[in-house]
mmCIF file of C-alpha atoms in Angstrom:
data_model
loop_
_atom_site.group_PDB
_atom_site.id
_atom_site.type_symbol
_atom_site.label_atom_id
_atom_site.label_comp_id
_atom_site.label_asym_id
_atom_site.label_seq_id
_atom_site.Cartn_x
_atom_site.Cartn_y
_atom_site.Cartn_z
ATOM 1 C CA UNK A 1 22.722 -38.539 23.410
ATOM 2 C CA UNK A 2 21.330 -41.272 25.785
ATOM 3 C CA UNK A 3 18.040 -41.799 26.646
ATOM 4 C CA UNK A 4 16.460 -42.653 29.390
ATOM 5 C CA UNK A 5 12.631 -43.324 30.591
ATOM 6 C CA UNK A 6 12.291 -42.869 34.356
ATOM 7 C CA UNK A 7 8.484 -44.002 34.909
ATOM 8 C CA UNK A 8 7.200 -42.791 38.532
ATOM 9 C CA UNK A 9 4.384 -43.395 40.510
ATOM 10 C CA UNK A 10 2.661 -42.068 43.248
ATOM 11 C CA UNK A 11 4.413 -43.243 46.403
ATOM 12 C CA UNK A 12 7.717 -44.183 44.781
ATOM 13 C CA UNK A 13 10.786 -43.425 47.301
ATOM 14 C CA UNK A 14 11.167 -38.939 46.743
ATOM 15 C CA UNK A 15 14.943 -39.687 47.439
ATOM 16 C CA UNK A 16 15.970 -42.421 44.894
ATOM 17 C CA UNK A 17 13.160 -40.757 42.058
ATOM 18 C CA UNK A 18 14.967 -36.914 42.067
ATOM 19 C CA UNK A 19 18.519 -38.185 42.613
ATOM 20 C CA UNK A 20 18.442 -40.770 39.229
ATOM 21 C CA UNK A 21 16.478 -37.674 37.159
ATOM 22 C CA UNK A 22 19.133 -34.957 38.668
ATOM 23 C CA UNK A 23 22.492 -37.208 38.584
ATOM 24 C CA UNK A 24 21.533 -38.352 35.138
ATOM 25 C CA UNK A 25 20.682 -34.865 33.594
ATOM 26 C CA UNK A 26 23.710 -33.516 35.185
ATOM 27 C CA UNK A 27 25.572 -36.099 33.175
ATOM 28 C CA UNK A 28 24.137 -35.121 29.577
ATOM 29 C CA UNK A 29 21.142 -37.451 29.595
ATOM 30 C CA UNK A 30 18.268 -37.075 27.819
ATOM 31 C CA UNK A 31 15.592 -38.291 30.734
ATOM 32 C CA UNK A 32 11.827 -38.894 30.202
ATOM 33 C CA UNK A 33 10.541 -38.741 33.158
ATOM 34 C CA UNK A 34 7.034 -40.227 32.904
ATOM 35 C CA UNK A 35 3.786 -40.523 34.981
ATOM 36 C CA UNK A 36 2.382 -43.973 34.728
ATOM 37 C CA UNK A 37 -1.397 -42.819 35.924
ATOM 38 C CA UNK A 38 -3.374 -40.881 33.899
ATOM 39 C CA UNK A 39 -2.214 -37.523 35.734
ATOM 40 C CA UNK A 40 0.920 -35.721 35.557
ATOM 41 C CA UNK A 41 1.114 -34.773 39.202
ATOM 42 C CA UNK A 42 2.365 -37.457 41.392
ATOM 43 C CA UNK A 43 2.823 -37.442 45.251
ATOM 44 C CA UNK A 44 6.028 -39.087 46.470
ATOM 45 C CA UNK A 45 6.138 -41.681 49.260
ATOM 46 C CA UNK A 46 7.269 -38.741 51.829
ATOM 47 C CA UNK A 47 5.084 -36.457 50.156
ATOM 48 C CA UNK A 48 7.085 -34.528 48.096
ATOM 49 C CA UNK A 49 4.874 -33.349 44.943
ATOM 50 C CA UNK A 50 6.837 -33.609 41.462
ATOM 51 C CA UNK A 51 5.500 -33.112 37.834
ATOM 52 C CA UNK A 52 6.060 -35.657 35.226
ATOM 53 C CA UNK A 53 7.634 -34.339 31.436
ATOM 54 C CA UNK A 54 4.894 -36.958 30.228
ATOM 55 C CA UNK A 55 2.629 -39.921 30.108
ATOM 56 C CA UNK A 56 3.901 -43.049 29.888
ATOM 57 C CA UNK A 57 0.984 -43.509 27.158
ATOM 58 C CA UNK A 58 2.532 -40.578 25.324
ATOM 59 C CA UNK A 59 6.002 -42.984 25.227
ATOM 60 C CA UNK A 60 4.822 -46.280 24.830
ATOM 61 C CA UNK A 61 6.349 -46.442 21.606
ATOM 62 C CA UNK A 62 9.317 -45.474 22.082
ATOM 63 C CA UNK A 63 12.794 -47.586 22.467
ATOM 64 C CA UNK A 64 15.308 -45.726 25.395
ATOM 65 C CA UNK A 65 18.954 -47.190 26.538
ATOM 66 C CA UNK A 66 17.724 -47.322 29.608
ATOM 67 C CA UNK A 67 14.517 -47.850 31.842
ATOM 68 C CA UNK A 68 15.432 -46.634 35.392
ATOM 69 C CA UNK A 69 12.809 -47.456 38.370
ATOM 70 C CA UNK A 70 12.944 -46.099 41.916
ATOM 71 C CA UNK A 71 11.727 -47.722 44.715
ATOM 72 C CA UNK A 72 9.262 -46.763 48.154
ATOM 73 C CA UNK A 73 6.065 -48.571 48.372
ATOM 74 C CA UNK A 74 3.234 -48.016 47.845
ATOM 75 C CA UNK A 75 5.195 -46.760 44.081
ATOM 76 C CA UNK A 76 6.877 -50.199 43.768
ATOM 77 C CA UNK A 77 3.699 -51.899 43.405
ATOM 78 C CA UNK A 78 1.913 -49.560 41.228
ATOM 79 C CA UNK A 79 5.068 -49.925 39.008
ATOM 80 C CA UNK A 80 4.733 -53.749 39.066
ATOM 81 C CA UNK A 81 0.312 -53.331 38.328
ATOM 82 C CA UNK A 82 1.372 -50.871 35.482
ATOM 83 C CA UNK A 83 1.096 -53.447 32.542
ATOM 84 C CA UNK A 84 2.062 -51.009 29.874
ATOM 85 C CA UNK A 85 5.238 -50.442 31.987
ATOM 86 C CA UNK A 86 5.916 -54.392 31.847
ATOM 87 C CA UNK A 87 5.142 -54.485 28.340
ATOM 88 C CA UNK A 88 8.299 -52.041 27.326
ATOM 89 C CA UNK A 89 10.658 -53.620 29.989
ATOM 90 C CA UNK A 90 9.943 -57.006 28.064
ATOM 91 C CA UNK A 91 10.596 -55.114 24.984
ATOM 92 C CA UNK A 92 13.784 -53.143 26.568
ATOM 93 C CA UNK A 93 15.160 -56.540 27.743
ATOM 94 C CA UNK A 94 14.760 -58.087 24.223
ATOM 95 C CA UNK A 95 16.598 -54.961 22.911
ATOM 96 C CA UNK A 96 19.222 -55.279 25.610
ATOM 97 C CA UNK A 97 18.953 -52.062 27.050
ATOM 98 C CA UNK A 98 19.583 -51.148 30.659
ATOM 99 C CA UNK A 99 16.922 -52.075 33.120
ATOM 100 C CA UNK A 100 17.537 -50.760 36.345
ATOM 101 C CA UNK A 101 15.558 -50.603 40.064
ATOM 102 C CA UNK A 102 16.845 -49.745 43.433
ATOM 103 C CA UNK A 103 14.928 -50.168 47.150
ATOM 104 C CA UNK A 104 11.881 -52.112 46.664
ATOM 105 C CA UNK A 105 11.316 -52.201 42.724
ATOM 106 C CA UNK A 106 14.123 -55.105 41.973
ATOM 107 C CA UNK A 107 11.746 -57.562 44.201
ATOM 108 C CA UNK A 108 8.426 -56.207 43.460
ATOM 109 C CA UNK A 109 8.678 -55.210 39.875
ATOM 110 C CA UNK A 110 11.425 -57.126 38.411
ATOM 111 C CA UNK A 111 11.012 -60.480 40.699
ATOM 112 C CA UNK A 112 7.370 -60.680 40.107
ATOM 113 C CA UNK A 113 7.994 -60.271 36.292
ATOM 114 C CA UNK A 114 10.831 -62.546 35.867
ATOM 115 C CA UNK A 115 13.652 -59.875 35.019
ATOM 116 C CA UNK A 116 15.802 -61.591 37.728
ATOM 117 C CA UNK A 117 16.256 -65.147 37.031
ATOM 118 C CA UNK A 118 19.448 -66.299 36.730
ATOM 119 C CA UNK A 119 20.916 -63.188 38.240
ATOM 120 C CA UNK A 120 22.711 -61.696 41.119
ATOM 121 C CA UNK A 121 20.544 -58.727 42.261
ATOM 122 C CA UNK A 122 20.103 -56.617 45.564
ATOM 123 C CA UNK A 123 16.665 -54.859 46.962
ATOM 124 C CA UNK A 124 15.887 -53.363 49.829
ATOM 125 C CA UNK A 125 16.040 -55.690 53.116
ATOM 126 C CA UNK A 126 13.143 -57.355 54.150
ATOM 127 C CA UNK A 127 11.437 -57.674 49.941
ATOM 128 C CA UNK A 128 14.540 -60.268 49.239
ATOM 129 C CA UNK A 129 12.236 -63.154 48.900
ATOM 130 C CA UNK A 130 10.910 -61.178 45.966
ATOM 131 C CA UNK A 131 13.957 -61.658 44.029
ATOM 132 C CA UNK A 132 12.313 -64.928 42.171
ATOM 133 C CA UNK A 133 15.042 -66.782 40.837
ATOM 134 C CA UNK A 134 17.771 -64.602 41.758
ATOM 135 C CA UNK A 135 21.256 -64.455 44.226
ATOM 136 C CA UNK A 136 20.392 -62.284 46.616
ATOM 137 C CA UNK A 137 23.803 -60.289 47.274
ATOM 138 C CA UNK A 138 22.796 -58.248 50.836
ATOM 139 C CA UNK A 139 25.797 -56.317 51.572
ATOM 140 C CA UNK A 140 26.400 -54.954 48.360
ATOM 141 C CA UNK A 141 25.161 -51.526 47.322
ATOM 142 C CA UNK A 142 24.654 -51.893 43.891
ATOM 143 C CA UNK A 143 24.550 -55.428 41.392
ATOM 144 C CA UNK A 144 25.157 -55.520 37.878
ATOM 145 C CA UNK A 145 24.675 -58.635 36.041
ATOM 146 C CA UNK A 146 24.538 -58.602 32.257
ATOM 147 C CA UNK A 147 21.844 -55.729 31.275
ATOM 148 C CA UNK A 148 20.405 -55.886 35.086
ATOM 149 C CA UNK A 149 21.405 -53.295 37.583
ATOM 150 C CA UNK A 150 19.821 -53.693 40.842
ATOM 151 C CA UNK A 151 20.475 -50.586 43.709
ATOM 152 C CA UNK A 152 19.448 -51.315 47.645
ATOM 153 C CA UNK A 153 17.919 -48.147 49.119
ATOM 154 C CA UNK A 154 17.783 -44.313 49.466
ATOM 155 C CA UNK A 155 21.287 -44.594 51.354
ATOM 156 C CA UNK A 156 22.127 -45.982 47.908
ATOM 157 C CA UNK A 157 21.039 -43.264 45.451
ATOM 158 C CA UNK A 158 23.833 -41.650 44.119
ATOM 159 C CA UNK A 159 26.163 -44.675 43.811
ATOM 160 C CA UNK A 160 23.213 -46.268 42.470
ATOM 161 C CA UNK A 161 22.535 -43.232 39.929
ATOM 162 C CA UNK A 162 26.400 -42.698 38.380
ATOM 163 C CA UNK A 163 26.416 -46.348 37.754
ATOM 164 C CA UNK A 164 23.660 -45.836 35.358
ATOM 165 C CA UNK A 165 25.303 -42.975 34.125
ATOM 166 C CA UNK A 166 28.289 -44.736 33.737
ATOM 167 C CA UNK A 167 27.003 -47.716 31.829
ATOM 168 C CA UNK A 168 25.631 -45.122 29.558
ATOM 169 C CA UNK A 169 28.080 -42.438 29.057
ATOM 170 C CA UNK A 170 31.542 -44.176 30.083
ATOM 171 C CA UNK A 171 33.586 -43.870 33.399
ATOM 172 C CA UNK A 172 34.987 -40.368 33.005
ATOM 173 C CA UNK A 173 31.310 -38.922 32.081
ATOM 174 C CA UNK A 174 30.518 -40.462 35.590
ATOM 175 C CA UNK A 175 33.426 -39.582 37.627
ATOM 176 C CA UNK A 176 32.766 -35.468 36.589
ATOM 177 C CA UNK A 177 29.368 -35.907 38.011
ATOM 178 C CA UNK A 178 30.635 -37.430 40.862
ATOM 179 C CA UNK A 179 33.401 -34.581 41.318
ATOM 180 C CA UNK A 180 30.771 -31.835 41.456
ATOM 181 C CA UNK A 181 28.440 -33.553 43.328
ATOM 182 C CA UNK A 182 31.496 -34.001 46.218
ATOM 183 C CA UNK A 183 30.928 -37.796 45.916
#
């Protein structure tokens, strides 16, 4: 079974945060969800309360296929000031595992911390200029490029969401979820 570490923050985008933990479990995932304060309890940009499974302490250890970021500010930066949370993307991106961020987080998490170079990416409009060293592709939904997966926005959830699953669990896993969910 896949797994995958979905670190939140307070004031990380509600929309982008439930729809990769809910798309993904739907598809067979094992997802971590996991707080990167020292509480559990976390308060979503639009104020939506939700309960993380863990600490990110508690999984600092640990090696996942994926490492899934949503966006919303202020969340995006506390993601980005969150040096254990930098520590195991390095350590993800050695082990070429997924690293994927949608809205906000490709520019302010993964263009601060390099994870872009070299790379076609999207973000969210107006945090473009984050994208350090990266080909800024504005009218597309969703980027891949090599282990990189970059999403653009709430609007963008769900596409944003089965391509993760996809990459992890194959097209057909994917297209089931998408056939439930009406997509």
């Amino acid at each position: 079974m896949s797994k995958v570490l979905v670190p939140i923050a307070n004031g990380n985008e509600d929309i982008e945060a439930i729809t990769i933990i809910d798309v993904l479990r739907r598809g067979g995932v094992d997802v971590t969800v996991a707080s990167i304060h020292e509480s559990k309890q976390i308060v979503m940009a639009h104020g939506i309360k939700l309960e993380a499974d863990v600490l990110l302490t508690d999984v600092a250890d640990q090696i996942f296929d994926a490492v899934v970021l949503a966006g919303g500010m202020p969340g995006a930066e506390h993601l980005r000031d969150c040096e254990l949370l930098i520590d195991m993307l390095e350590k993800h991106d050695i082990e070429d595992a997924l690293l994927a961020a949608i809205c906000a987080s490709p520019a302010v998490v993964f263009g601060t911390h390099g994870f872009v170079v070299d790379k076609q990416a999207t973000c969210y409009p107006g945090f473009e200029d984050g994208l350090t060293g990266a080909e800024y592709l504005a009218d597309e939904p969703v980027v891949m490029d090599d282990n990189i997966l970059t999403g653009s926005g709430p609007a963008a959830a769900m596409v944003f969401s089965l391509t993760v699953l996809g990459n992890l669990k194959g097209y057909d896993a994917a297209k089931n979820v998408a056939d439930g969910l009406l997509c």
